[in-house]
mmCIF file of C-alpha atoms and ligand atoms in Angstrom:
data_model
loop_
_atom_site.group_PDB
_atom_site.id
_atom_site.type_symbol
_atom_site.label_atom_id
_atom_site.label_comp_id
_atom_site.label_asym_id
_atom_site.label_seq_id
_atom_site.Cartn_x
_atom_site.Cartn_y
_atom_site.Cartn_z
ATOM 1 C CA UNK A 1 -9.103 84.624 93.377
ATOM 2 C CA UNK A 2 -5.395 85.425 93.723
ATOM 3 C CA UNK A 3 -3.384 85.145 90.467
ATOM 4 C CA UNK A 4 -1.437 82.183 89.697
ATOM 5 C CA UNK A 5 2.288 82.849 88.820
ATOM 6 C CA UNK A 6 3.320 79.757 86.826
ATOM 7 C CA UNK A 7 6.325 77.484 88.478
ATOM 8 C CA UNK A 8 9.010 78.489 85.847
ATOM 9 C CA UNK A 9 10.503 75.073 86.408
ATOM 10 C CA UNK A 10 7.323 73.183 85.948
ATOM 11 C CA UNK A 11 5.990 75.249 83.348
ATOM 12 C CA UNK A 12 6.024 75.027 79.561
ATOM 13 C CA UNK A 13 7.813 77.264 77.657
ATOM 14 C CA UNK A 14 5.447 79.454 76.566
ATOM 15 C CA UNK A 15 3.889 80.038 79.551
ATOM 16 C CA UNK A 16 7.103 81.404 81.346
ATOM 17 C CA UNK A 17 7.409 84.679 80.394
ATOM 18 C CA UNK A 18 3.534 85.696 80.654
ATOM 19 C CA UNK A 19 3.156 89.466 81.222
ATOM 20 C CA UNK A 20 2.193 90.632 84.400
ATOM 21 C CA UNK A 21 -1.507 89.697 86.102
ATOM 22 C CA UNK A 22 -3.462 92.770 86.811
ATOM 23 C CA UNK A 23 -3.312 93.491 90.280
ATOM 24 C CA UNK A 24 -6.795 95.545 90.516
ATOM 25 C CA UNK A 25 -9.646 92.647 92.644
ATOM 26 C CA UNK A 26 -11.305 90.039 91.056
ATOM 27 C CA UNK A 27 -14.352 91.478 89.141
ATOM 28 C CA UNK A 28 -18.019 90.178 90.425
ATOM 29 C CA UNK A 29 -21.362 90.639 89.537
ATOM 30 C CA UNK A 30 -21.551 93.953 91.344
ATOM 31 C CA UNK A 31 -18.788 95.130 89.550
ATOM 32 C CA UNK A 32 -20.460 95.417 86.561
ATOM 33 C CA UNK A 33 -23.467 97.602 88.127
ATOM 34 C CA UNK A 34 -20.899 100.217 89.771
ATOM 35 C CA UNK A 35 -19.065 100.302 86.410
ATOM 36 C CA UNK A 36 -22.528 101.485 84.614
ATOM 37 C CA UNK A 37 -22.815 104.185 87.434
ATOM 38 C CA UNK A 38 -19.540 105.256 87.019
ATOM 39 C CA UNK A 39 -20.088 105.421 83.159
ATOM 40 C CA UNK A 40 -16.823 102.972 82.829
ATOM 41 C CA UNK A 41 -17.404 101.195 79.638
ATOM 42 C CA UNK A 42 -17.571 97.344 79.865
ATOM 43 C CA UNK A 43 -15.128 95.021 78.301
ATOM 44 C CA UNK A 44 -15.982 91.420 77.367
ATOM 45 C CA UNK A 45 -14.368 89.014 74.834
ATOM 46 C CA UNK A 46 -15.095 84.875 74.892
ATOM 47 C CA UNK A 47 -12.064 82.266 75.284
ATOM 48 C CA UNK A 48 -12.492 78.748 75.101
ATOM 49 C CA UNK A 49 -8.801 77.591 76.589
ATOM 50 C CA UNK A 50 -6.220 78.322 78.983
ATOM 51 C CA UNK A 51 -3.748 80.445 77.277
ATOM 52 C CA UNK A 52 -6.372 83.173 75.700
ATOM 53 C CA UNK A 53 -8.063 82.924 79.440
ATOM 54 C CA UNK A 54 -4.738 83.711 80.483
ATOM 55 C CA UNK A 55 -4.095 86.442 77.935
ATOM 56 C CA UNK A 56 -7.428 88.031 78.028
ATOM 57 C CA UNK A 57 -6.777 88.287 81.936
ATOM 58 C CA UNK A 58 -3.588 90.049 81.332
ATOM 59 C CA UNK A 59 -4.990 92.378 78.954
ATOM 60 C CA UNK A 60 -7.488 93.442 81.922
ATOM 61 C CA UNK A 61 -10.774 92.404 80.120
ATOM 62 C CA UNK A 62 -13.562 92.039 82.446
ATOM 63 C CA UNK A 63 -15.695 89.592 81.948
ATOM 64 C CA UNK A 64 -14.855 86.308 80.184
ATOM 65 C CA UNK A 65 -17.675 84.673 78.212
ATOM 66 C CA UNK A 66 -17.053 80.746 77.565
ATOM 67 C CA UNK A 67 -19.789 80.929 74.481
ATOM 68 C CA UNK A 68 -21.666 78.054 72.871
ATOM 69 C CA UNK A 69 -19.536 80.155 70.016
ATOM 70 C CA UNK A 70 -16.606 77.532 70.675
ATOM 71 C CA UNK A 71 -19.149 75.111 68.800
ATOM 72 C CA UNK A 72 -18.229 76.923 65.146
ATOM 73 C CA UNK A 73 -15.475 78.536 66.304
ATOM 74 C CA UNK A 74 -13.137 75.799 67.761
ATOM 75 C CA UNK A 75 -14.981 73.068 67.136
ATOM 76 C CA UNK A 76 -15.724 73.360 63.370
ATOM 77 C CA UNK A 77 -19.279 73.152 63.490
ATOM 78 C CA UNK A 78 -21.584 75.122 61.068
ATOM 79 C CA UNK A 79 -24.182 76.425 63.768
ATOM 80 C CA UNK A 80 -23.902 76.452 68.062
ATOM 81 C CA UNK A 81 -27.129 73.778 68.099
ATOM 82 C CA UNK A 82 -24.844 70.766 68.455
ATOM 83 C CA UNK A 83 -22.978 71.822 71.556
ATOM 84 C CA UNK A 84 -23.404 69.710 74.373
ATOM 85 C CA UNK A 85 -22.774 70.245 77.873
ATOM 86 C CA UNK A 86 -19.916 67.830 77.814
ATOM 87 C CA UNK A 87 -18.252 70.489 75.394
ATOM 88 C CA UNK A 88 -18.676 73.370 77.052
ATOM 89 C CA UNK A 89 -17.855 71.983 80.456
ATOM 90 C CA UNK A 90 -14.557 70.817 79.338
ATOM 91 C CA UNK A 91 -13.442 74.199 77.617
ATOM 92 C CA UNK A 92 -15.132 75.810 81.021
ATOM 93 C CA UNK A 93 -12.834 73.944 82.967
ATOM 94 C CA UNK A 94 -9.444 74.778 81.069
ATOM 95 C CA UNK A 95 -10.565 78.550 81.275
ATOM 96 C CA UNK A 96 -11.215 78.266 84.701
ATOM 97 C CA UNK A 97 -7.614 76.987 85.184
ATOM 98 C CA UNK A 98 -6.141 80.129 84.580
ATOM 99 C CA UNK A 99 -7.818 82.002 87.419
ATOM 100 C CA UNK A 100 -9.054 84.929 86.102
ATOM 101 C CA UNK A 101 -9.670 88.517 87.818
ATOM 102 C CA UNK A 102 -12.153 88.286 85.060
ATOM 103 C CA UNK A 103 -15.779 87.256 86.087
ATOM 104 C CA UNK A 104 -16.105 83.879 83.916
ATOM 105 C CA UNK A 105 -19.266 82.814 82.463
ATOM 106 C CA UNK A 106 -20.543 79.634 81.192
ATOM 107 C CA UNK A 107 -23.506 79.776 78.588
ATOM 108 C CA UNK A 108 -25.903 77.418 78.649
ATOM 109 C CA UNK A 109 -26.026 75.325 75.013
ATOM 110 C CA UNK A 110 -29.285 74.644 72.821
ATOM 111 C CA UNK A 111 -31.039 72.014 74.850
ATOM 112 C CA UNK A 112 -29.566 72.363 78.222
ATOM 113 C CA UNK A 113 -32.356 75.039 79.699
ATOM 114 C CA UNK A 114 -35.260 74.704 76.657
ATOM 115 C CA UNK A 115 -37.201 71.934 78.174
ATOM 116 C CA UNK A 116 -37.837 74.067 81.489
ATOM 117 C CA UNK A 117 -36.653 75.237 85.209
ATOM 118 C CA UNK A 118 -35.649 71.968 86.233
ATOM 119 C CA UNK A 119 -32.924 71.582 83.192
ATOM 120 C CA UNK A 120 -32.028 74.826 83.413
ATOM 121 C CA UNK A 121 -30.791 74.731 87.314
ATOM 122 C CA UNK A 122 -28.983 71.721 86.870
ATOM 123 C CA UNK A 123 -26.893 72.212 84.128
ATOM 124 C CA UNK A 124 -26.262 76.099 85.479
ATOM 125 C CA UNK A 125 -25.418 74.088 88.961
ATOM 126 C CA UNK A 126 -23.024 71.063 87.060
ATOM 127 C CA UNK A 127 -21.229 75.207 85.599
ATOM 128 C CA UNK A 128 -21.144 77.089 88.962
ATOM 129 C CA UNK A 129 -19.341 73.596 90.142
ATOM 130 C CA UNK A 130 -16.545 73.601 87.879
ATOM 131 C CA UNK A 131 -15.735 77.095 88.742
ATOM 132 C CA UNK A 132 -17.917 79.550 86.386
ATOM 133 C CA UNK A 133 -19.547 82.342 88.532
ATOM 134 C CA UNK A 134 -22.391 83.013 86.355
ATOM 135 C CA UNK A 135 -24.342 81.238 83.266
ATOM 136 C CA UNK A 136 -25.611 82.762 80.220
ATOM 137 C CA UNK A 137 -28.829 81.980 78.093
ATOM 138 C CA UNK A 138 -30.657 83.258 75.345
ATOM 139 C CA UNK A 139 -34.133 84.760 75.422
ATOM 140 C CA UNK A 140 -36.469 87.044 76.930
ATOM 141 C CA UNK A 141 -39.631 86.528 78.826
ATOM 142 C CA UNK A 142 -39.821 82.706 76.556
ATOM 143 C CA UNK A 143 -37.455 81.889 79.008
ATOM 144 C CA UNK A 144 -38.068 84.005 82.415
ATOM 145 C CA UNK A 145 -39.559 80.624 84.459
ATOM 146 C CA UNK A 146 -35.995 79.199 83.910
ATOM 147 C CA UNK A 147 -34.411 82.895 84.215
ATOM 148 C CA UNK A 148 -36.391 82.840 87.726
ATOM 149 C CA UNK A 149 -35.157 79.603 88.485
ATOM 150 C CA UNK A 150 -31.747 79.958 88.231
ATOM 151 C CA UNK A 151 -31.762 83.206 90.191
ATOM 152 C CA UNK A 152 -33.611 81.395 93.013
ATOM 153 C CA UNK A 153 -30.526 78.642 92.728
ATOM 154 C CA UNK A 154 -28.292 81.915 93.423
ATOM 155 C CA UNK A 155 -26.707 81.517 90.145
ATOM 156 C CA UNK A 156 -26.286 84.686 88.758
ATOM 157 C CA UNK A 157 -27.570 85.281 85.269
ATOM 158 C CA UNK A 158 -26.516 87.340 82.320
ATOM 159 C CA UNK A 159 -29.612 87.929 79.604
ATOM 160 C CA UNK A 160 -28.673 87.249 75.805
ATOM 161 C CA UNK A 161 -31.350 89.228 73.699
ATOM 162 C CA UNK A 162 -31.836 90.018 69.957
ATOM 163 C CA UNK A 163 -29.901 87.522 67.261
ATOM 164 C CA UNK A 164 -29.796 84.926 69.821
ATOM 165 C CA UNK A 165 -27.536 82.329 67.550
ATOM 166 C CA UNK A 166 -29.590 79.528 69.049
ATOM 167 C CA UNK A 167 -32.448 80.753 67.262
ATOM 168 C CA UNK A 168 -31.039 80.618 64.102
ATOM 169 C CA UNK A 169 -33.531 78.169 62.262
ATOM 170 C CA UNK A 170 -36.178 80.389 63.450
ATOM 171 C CA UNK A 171 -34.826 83.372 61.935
ATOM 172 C CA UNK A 172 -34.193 81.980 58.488
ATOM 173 C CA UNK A 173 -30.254 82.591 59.108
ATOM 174 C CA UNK A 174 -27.757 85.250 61.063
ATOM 175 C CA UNK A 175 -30.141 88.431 60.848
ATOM 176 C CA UNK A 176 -30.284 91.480 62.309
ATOM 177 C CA UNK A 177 -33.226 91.669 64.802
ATOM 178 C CA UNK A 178 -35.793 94.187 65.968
ATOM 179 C CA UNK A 179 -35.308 96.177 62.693
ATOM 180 C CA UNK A 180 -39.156 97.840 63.200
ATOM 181 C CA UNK A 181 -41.012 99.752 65.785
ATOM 182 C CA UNK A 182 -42.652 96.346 66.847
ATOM 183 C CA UNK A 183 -40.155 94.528 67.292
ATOM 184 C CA UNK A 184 -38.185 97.414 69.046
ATOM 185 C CA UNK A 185 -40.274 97.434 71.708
ATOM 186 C CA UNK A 186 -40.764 93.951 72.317
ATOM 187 C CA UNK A 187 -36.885 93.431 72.717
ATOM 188 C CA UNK A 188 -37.057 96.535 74.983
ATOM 189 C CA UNK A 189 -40.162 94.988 77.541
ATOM 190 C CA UNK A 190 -38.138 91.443 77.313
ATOM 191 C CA UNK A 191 -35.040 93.908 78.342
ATOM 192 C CA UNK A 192 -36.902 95.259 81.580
ATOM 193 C CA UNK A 193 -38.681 91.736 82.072
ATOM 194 C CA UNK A 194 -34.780 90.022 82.489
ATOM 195 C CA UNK A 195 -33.873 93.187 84.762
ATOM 196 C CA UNK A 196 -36.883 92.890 86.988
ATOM 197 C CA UNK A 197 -35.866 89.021 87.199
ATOM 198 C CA UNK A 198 -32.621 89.689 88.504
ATOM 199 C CA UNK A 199 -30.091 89.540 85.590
ATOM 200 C CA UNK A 200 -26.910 91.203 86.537
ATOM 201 C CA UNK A 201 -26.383 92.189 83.323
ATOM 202 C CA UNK A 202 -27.606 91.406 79.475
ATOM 203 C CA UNK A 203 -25.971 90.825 76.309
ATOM 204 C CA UNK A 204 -27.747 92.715 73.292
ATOM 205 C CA UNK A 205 -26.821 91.308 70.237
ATOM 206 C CA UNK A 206 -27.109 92.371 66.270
ATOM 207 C CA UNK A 207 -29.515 95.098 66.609
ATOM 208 C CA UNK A 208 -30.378 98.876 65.579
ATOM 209 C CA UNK A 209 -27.953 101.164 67.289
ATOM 210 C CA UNK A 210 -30.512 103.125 68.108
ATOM 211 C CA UNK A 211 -32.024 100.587 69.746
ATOM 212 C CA UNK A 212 -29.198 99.243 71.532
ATOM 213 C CA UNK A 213 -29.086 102.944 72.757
ATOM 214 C CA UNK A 214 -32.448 103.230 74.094
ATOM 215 C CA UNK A 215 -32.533 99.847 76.317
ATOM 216 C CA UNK A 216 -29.390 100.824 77.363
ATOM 217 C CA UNK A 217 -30.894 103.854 78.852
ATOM 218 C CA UNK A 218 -34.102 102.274 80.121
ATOM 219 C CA UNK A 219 -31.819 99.835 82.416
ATOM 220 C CA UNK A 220 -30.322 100.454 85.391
ATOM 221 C CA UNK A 221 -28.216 97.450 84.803
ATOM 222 C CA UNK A 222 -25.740 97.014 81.979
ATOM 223 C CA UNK A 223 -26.169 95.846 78.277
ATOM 224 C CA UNK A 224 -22.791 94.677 76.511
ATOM 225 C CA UNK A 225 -23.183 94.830 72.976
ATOM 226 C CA UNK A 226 -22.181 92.926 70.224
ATOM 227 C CA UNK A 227 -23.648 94.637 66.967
ATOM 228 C CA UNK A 228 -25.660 96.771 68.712
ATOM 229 C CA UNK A 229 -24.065 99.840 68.590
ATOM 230 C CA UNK A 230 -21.461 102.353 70.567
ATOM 231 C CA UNK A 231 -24.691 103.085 72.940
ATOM 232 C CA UNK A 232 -24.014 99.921 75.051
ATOM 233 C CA UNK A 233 -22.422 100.014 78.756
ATOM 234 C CA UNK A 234 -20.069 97.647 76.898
ATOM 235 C CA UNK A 235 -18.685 95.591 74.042
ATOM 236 C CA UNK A 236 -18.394 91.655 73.627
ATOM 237 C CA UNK A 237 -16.809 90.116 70.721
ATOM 238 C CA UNK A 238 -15.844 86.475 69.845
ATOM 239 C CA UNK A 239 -11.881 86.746 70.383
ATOM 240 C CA UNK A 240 -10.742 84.273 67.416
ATOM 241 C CA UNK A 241 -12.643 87.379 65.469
ATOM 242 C CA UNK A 242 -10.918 90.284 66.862
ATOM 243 C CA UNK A 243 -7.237 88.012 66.183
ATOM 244 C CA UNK A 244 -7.720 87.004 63.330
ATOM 245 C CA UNK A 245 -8.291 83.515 63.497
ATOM 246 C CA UNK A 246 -11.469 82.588 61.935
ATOM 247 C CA UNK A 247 -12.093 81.345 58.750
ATOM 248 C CA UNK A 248 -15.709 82.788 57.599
ATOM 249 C CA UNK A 249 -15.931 86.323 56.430
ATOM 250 C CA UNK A 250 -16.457 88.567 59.119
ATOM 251 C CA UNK A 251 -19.711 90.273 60.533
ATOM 252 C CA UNK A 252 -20.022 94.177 59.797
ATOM 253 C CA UNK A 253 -19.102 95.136 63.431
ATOM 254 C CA UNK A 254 -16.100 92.879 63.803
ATOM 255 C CA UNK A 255 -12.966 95.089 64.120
ATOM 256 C CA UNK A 256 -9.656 92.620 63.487
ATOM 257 C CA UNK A 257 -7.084 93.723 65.961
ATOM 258 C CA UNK A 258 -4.219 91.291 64.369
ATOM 259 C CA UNK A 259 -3.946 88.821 61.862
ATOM 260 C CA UNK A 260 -3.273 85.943 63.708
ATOM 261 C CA UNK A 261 -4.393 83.222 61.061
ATOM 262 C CA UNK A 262 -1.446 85.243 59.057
ATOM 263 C CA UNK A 263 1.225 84.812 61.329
ATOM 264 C CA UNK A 264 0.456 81.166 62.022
ATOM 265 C CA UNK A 265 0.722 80.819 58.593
ATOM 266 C CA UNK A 266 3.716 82.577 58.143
ATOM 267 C CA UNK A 267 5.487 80.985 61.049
ATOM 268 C CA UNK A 268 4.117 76.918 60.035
ATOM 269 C CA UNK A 269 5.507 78.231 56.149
ATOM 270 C CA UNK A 270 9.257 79.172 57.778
ATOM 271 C CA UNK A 271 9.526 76.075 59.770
ATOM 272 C CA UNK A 272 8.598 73.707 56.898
ATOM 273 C CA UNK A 273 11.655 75.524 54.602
ATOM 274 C CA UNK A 274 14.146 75.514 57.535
ATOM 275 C CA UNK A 275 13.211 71.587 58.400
ATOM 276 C CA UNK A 276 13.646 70.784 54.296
ATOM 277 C CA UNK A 277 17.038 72.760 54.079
ATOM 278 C CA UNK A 278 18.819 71.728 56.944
ATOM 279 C CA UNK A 279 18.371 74.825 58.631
ATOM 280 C CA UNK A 280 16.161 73.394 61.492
ATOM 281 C CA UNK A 281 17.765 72.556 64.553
ATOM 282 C CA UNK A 282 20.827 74.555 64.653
ATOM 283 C CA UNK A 283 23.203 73.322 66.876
ATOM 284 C CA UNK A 284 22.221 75.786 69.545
ATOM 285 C CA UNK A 285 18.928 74.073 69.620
ATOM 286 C CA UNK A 286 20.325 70.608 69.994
ATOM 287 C CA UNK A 287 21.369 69.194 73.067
ATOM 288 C CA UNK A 288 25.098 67.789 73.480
ATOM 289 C CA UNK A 289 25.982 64.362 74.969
ATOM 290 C CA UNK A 290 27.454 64.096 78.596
ATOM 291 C CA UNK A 291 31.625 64.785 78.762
ATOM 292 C CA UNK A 292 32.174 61.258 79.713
ATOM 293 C CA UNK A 293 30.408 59.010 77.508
ATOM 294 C CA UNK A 294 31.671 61.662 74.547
ATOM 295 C CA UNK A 295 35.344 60.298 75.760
ATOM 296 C CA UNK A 296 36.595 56.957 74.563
ATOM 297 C CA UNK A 297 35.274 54.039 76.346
ATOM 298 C CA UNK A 298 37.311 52.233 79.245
ATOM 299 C CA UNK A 299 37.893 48.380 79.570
ATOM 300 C CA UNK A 300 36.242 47.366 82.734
ATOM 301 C CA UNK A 301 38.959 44.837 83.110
ATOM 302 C CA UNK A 302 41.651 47.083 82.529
ATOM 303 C CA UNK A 303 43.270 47.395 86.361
HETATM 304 O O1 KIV B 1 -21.441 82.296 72.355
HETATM 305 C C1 KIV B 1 -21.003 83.451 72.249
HETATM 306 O O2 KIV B 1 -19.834 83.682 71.981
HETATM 307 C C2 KIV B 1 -21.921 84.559 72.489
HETATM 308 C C3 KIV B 1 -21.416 85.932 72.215
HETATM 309 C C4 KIV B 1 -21.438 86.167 70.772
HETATM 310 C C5 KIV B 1 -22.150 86.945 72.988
HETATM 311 O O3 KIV B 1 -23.035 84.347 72.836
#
């Protein structure tokens, strides 16, 4: 997809000075498979809008995730179970407006691929038709006949395995998985079971390091990591964590990059003062009536 430059004219003002779109080719599915051969580490955040679409793009991240995350995230729930299709598809679509270089993916919510195959190729299909390029669900081999499914549709699939949030009520709560040898090898067979499938890539999620280390050297495709260690091909985190703009106490391996909550804050603080003082607009900021009708008024009947 070419990047859009936004009609100055047309365009609010915020979006008219937007820094530069990267010029490198759209990233694809195979991207992500040369980029593990190469040893290139993997970059991956989620946005649920246009404008952090936009600015992820900018920053040259390469893979956007539009997560069931927006549920608690943006949408104020307490777990992702509640998201609906209708949600997601409409934050899918605002993403997709900003026509990333980034490969966008839509993941498929609690209830949209559970049931079976059938489910599962639909709602990936109603995605791949508002413009994602590949779908997202949680689970190993539970889920490899809708996995399989999918694939056949020529939808291409990214794997979600360990604390799959979807899962939460089985897990008693947000836990680290695969702690034990066990377990540790279970995660690693559902691992090569998704690869064999035909995943172009997985997400490994709130596990051992180690462990994140060892799949990611039993694949030959890539794992992007989130809580599972520096051992992954590459990192995904929920971007209203790494700004600064959540509101729940942060998991161990968030790193904050900015405090964006702060200088919402700060900024909503000064603009309340300057409205109650007088100090908001200035003049500058105000427009000024036209010459003519600022001139005294002329009798119509005057000859
Ligand atoms: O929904 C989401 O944001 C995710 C990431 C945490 C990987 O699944």
């Amino acid at each position: 997809m070419t990047p859009r430059t936004p009609d100055s004219s047309q365009s609010p003002a915020g979006a008219r000075d937007a820094g530069a779109r990267d010029a490198r080719p759209k990233v694809t599915v195979r991207t992500f498979r040369e980029m593990k051969q190469r040893g290139e580490k993997i970059t991956s955040v989620t946005a649920y809008d246009y404008p952090t679409a936009r600015l992820a793009d900018e920053a040259s991240i390469d893979l956007i995730l539009v997560g069931d995350s927006l549920g608690m995230v943006v949408l104020g729930y307490d777990t992702t179970i509640p998201v609906t299709m209708a949600e997601m598809m409409h934050h899918l679509r605002a993403v997709v407006r900003a026509q990333p270089r980034a490969l966008v993916v839509a993941d498929l919510p609690f209830a949209s691929f559970q049931a079976g195959p059938e489910d599962a190729v639909r709602n990936s299909a109603r995605f791949i038709k508002r413009g994602s390029e590949a779908v997202k669900l949680e689970g190993g081999k539970r889920v490899l006949p809708q996995v399989e499914a999918i694939l056949a549709a020529d939808i291409p699939v990214l794997g979600h395995l360990g604390l799959t949030p979807q899962s939460v009520h089985r897990f008693g709560g947000y836990r680290v998985q695969a702690r034990g040898r066990e377990a540790g090898a279970a995660l690693l067979e559902d691992a090569l079971a998704l690869e064999r499938a035909g995943c172009f890539a997985r997400v490994l999620a709130g596990i051992p390091l180690e462990l994140g280390a060892e799949v990611t050297r039993a694949l030959q495709i890539p794992t992007i990591g989130i809580g599972a260690g520096a051992g992954c091909d590459g990192q995904v985190l929920v971007l209203h964590d790494l700004i600064g703009l959540s509101f729940s106490k942060p998991a161990k391996f968030v790193r904050r990059y900015a405090d964006v909550a702060g200088t919402i804050r700060g900024a909503l603080t000064t603009f309340r003062e300057d409205v109650r003082a007088g100090r908001y607009p200035a003049a500058a900021e105000s427009y000024a009536a036209a010459p003519e009708a600022a001139s005294p008024e002329k009798d119509p009947c005057a000859s």
